[in-house]
XYZ file of N, CA, C and O in Angstrom:
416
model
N 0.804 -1.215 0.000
C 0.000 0.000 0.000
C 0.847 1.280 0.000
O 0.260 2.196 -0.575
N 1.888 1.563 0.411
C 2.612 2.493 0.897
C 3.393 2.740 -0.839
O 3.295 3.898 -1.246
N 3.995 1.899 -1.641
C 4.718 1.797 -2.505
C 3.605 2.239 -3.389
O 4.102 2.959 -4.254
N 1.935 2.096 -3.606
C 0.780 2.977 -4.328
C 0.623 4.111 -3.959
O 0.340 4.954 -4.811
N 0.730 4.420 -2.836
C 0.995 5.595 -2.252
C 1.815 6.510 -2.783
O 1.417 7.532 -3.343
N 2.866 6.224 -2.650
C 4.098 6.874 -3.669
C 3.897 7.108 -4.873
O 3.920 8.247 -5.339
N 3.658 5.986 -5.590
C 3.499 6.061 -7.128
C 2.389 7.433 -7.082
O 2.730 8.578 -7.377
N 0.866 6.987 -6.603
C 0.176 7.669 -6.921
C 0.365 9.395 -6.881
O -0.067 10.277 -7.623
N 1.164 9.423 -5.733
C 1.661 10.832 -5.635
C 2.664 11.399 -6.446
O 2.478 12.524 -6.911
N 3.900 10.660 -6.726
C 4.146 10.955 -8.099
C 3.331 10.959 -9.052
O 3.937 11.744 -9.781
N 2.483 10.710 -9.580
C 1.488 10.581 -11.059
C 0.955 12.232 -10.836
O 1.102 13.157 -11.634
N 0.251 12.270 -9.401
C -0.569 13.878 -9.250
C 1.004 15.046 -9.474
O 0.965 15.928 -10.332
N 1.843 14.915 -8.880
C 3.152 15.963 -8.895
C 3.929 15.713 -10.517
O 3.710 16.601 -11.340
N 4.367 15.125 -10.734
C 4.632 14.769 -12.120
C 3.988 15.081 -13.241
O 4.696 15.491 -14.161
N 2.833 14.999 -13.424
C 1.748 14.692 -13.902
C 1.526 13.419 -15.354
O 0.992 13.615 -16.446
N 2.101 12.279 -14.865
C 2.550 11.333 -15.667
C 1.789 10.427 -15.667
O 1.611 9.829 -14.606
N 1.186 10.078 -16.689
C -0.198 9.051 -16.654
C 0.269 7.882 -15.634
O -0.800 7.540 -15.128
N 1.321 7.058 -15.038
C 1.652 6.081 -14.377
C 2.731 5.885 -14.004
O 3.579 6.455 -14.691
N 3.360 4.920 -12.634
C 4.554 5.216 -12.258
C 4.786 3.636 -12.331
O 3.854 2.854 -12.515
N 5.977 3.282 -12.186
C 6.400 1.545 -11.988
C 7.614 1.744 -10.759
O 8.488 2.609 -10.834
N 7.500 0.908 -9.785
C 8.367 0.667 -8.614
C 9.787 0.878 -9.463
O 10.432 1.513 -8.629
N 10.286 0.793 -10.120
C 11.961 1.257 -10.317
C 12.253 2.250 -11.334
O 13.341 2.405 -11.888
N 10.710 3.206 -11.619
C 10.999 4.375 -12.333
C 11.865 5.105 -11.179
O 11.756 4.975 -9.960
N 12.900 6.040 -12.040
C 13.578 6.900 -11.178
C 12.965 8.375 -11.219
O 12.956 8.813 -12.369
N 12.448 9.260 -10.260
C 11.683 10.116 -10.252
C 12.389 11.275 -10.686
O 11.677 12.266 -10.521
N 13.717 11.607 -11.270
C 14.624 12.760 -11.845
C 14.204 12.101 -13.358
O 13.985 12.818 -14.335
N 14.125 10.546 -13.388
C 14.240 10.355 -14.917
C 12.405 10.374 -15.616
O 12.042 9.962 -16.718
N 11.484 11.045 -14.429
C 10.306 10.957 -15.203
C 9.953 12.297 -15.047
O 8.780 12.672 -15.055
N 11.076 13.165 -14.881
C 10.649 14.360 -14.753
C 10.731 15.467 -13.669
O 10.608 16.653 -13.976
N 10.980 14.979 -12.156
C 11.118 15.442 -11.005
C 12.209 16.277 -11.173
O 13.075 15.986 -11.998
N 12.277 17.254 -10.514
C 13.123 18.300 -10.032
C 12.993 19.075 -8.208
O 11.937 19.348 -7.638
N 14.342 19.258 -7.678
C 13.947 20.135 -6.417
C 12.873 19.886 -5.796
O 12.452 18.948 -5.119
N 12.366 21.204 -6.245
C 10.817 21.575 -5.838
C 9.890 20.621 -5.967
O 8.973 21.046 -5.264
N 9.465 19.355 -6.528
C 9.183 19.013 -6.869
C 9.137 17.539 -5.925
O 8.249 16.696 -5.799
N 10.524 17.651 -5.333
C 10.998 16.825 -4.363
C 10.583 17.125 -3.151
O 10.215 16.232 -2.389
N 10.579 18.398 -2.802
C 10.016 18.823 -1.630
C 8.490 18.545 -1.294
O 7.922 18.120 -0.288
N 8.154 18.867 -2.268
C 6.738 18.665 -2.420
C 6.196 16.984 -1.906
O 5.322 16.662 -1.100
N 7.053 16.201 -2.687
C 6.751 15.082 -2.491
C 7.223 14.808 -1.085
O 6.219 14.568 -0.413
N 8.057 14.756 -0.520
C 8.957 14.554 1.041
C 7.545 15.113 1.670
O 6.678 14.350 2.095
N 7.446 16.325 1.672
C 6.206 17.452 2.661
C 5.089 16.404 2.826
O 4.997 16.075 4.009
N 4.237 15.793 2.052
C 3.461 15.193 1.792
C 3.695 13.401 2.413
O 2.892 12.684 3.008
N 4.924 13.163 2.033
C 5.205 11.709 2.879
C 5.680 11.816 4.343
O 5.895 10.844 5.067
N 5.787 12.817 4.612
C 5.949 13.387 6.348
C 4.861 12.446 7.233
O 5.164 11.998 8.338
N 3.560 12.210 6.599
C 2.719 11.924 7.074
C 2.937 10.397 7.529
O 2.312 9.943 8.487
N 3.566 9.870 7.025
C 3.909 8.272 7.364
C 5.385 8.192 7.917
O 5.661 7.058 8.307
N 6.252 8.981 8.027
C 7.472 9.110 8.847
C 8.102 10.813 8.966
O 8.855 11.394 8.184
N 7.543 11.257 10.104
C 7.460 12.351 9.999
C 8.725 12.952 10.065
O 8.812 14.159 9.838
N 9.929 12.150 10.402
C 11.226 12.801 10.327
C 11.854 12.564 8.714
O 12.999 12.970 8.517
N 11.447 12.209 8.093
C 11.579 12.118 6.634
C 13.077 13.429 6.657
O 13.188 14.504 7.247
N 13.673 12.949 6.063
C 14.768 14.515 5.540
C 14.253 14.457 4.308
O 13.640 13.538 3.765
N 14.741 16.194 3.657
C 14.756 16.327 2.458
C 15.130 15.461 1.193
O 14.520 15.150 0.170
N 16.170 15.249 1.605
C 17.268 14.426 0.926
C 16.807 12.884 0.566
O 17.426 12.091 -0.143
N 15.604 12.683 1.218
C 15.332 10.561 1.211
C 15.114 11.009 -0.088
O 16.285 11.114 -0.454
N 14.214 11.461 -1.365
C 13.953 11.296 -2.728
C 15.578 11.433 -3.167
O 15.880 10.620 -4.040
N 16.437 12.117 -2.823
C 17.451 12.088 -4.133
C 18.486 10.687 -3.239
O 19.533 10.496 -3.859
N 18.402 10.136 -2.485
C 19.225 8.878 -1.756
C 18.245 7.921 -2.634
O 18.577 7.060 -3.449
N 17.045 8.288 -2.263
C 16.505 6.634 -3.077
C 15.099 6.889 -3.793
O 13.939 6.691 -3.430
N 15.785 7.511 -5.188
C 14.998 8.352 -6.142
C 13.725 7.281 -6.513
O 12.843 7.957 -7.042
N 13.452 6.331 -6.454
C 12.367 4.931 -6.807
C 11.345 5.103 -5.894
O 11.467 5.550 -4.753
N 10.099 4.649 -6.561
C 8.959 4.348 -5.534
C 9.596 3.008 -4.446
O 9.631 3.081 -3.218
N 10.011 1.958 -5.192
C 10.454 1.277 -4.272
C 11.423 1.289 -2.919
O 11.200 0.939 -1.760
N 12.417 1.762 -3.473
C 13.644 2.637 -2.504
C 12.854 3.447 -1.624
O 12.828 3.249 -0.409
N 12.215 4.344 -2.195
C 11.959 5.031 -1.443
C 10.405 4.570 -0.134
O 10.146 5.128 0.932
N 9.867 3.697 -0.634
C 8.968 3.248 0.210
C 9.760 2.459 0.997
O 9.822 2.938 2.129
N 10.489 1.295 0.856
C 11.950 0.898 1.641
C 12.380 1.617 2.895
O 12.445 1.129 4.023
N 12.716 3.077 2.459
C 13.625 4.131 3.294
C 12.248 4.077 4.012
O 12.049 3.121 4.762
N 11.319 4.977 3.857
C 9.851 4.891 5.041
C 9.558 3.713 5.926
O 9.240 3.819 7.110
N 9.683 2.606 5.282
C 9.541 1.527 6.196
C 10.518 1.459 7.180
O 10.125 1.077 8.282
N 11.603 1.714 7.067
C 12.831 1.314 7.525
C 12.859 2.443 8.743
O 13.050 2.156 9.924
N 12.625 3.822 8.215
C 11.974 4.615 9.657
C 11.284 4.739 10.262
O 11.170 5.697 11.026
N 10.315 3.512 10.118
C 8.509 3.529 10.896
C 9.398 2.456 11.769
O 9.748 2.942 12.845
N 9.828 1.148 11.557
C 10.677 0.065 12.401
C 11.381 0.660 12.857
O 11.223 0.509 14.069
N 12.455 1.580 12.599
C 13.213 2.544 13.754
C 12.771 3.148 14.704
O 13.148 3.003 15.866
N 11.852 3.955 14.282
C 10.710 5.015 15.474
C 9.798 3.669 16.088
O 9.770 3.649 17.318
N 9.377 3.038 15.702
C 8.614 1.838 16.964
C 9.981 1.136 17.516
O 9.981 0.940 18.731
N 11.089 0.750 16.837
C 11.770 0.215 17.982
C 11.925 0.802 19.295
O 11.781 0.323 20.420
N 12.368 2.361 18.742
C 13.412 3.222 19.628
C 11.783 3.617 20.836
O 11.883 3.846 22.041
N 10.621 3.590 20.144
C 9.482 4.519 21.034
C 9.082 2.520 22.085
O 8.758 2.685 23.261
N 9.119 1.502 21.766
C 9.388 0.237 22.595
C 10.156 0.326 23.688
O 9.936 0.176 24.890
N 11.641 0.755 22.681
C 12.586 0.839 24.170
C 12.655 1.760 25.043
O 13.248 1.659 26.117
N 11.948 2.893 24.576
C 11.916 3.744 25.841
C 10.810 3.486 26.850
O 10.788 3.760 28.050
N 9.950 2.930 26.133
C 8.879 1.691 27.122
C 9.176 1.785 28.164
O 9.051 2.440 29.198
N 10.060 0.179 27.265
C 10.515 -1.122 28.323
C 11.273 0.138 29.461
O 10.585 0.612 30.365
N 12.782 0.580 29.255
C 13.253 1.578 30.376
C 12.429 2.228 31.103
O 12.536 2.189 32.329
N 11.544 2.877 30.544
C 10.354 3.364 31.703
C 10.057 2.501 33.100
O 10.271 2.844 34.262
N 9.353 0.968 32.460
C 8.998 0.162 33.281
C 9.737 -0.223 34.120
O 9.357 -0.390 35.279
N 11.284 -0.510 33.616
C 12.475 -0.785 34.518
C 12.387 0.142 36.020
O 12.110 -0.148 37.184
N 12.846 1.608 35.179
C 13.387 2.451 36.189
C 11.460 2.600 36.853
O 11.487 3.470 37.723
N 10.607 2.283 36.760
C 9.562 2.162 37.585
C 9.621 1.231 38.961
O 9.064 1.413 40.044
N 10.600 0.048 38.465
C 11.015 -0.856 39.327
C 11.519 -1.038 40.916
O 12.702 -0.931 41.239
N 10.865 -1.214 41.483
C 11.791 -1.484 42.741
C 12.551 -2.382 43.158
O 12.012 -3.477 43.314
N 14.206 -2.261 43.524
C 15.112 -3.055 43.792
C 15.078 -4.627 43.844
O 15.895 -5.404 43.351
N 13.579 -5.002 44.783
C 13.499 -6.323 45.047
C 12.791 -6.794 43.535
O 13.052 -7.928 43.133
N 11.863 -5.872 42.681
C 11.218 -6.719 41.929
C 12.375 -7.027 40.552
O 12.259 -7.979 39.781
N 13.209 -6.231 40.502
C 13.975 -5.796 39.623
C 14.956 -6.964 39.698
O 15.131 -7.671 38.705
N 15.488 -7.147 40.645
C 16.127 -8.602 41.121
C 15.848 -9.577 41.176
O 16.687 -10.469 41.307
N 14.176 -9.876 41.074
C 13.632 -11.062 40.934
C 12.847 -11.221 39.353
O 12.226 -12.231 39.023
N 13.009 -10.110 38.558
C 12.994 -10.065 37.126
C 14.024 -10.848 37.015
O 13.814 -12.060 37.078
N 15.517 -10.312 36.804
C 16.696 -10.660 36.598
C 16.728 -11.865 36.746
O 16.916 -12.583 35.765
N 16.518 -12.502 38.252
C 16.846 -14.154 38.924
C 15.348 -14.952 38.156
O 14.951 -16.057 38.524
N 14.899 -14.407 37.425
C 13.680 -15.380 36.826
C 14.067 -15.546 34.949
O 13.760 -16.306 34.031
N 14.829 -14.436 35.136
C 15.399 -14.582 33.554
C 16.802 -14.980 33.331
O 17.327 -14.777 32.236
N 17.508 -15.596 34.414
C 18.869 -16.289 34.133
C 18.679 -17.623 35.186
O 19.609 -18.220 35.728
N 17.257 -17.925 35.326
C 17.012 -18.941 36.165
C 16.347 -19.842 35.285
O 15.951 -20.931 35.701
């Protein structure tokens, strides 16, 4: 879904009757501005997106790739600050009997 996503938004910015997962978006026409536009708009599914992800991985594919790859980063990293939460919630004895139940 995410890789239609792309395409489709290239087709509206481009204005190119259709896109294919390893068109390169400089070679169907994209420029700059054009890039921005598109990044601004995919913010919405990884909101730290840099400028720069369209010209690193100019493809619908690549570039749906790079998004995925920062949605699994941001849920890892937003997990582990979880789990540490729960830790340092911990008190000494339960924290020790976590530990002695997981090397036991």
């Amino acid at each position: 879904p995410l890789a239609r996503q792309i395409a489709a938004l290239w087709i509206d910015v481009l204005k190119v009757p259709s896109v294919e997962p390893g068109d390169d978006f400089f070679d169907l026409g994209g420029n700059s501005l054009m890039a921005i536009m598109i990044v601004t708009r995919l913010r919405e599914h990884s909101p730290d997106l840099p400028m720069s992800a369209i010209f690193d991985a100019p493809t619908v594919e690549k570039l749906a790739d790079r998004i995925r790859l920062d949605q699994v980063n941001a849920l890892e990293e937003s997990e582990l600050e979880k789990l540490l939460d729960e830790i340092e919630d911990l008190d000494p004895s339960e924290l020790e009997l976590l530990v002695a139940n997981k090397n036991g």
